[in-house]
PDB file of C-alpha atoms in Angstrom:
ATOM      1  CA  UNK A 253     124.429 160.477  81.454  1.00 47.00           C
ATOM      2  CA  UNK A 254     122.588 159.495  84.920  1.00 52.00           C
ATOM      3  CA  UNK A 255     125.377 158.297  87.394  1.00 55.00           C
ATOM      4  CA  UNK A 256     122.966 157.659  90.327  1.00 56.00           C
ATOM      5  CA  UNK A 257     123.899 154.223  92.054  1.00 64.00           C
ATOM      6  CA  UNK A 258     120.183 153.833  93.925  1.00 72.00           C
ATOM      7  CA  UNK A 259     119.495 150.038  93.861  1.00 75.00           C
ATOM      8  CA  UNK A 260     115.600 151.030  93.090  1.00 75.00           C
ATOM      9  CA  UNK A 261     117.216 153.448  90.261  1.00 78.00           C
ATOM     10  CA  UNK A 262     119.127 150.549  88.831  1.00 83.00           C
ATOM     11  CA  UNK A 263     116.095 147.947  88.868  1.00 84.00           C
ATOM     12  CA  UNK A 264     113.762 150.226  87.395  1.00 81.00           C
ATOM     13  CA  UNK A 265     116.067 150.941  84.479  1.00 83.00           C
ATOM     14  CA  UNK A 266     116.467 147.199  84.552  1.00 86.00           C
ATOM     15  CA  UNK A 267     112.915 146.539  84.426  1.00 84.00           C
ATOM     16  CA  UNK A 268     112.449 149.183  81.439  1.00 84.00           C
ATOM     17  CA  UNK A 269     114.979 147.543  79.092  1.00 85.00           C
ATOM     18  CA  UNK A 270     113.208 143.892  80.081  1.00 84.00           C
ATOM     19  CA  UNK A 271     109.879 145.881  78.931  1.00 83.00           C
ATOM     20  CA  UNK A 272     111.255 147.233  75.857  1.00 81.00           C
ATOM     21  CA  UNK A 273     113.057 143.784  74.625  1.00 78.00           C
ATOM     22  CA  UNK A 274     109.548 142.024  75.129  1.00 76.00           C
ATOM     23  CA  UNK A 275     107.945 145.081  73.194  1.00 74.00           C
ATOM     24  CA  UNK A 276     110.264 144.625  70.228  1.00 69.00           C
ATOM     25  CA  UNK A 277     110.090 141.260  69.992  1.00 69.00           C
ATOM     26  CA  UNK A 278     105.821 141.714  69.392  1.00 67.00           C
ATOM     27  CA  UNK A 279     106.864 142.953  66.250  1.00 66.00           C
ATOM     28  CA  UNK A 280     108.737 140.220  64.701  1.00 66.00           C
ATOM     29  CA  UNK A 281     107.315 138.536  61.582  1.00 73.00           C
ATOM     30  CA  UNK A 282     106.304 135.181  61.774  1.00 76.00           C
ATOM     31  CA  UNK A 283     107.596 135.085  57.604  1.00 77.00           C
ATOM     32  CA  UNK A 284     110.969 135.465  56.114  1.00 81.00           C
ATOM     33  CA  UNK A 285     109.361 136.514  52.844  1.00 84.00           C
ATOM     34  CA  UNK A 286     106.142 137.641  51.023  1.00 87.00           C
ATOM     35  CA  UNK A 287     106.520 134.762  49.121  1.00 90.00           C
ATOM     36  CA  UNK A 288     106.010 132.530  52.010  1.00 90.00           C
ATOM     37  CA  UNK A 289     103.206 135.128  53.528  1.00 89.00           C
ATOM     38  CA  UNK A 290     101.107 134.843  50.721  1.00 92.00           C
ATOM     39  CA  UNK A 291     101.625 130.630  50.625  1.00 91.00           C
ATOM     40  CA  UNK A 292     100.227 130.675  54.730  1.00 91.00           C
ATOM     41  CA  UNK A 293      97.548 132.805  53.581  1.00 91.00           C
ATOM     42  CA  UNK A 294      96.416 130.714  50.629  1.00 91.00           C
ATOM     43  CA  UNK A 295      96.207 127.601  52.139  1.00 92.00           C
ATOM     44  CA  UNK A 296      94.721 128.830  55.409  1.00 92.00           C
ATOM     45  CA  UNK A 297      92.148 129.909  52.918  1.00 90.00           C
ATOM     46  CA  UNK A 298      91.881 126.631  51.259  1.00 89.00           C
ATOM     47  CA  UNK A 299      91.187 125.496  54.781  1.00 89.00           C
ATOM     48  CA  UNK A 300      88.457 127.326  55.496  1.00 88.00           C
ATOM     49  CA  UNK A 301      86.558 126.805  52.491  1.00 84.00           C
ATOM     50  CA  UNK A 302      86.935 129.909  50.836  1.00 85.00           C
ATOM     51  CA  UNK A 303      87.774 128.688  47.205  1.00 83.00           C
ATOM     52  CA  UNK A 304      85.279 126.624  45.784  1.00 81.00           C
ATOM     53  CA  UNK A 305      86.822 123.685  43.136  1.00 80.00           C
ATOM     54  CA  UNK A 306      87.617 124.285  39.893  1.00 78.00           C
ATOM     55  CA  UNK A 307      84.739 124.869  37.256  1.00 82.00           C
ATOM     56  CA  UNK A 308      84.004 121.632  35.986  1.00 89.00           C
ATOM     57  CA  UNK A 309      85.275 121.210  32.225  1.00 92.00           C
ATOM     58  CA  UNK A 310      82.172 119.167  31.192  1.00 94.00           C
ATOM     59  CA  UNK A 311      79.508 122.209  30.064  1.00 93.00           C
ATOM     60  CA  UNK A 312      82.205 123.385  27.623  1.00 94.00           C
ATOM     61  CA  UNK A 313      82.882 119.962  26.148  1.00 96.00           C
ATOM     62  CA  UNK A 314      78.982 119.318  26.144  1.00 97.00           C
ATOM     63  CA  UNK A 315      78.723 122.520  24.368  1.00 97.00           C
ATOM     64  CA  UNK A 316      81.349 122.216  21.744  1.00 97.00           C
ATOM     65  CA  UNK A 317      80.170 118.374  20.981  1.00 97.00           C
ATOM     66  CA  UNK A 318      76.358 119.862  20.798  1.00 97.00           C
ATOM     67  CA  UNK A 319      77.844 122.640  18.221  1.00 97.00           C
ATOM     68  CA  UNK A 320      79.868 120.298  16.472  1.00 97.00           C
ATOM     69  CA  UNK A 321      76.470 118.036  15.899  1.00 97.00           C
ATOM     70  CA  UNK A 322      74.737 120.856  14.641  1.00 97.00           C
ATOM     71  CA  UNK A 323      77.145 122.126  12.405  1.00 96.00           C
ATOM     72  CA  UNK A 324      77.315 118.079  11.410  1.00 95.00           C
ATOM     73  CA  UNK A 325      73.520 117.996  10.703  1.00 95.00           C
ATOM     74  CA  UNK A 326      73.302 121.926   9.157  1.00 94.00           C
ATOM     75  CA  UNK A 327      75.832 120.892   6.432  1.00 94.00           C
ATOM     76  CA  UNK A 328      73.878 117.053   5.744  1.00 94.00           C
ATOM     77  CA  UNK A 329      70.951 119.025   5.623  1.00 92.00           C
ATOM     78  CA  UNK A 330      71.988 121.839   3.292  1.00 87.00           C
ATOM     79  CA  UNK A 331      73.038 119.348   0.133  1.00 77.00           C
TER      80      UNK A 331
END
């Protein structure tokens, strides 16, 4: 252990432990959890436009009506 009372000693130990609280608080996490991480990320993502709406359900029912009137008409035709 250093017992050297210099006064330029003393601030420049001073000045380190200032330096290495600031360093250590750089690597604090804005998050408490993943959980709130990955909800940040999301809608930052939302925000920017990078997922598109959800597919629109209409093609499927427009496809399943147009099957069902084919069937309809395939078994009126085939009596």
């Amino acid at each position: 252990m250093l017992t050297n009372s210099d006064p330029h000693h003393q601030s420049a130990v001073t000045a380190l432990d200032a330096m290495v609280a600031s360093a250590r608080t750089g690597f604090a996490c804005l998050f408490s959890s993943s959980d709130e991480y990955e909800r940040a990320l999301i809608s930052e993502r939302r925000a920017q436009g990078r997922y598109g709406r959800p597919p629109s359900r209409v093609p499927l029912m427009m496809f399943i009506g147009l099957s069902l009137i084919v069937a309809g008409a395939a078994l009126l035709l085939s009596r």
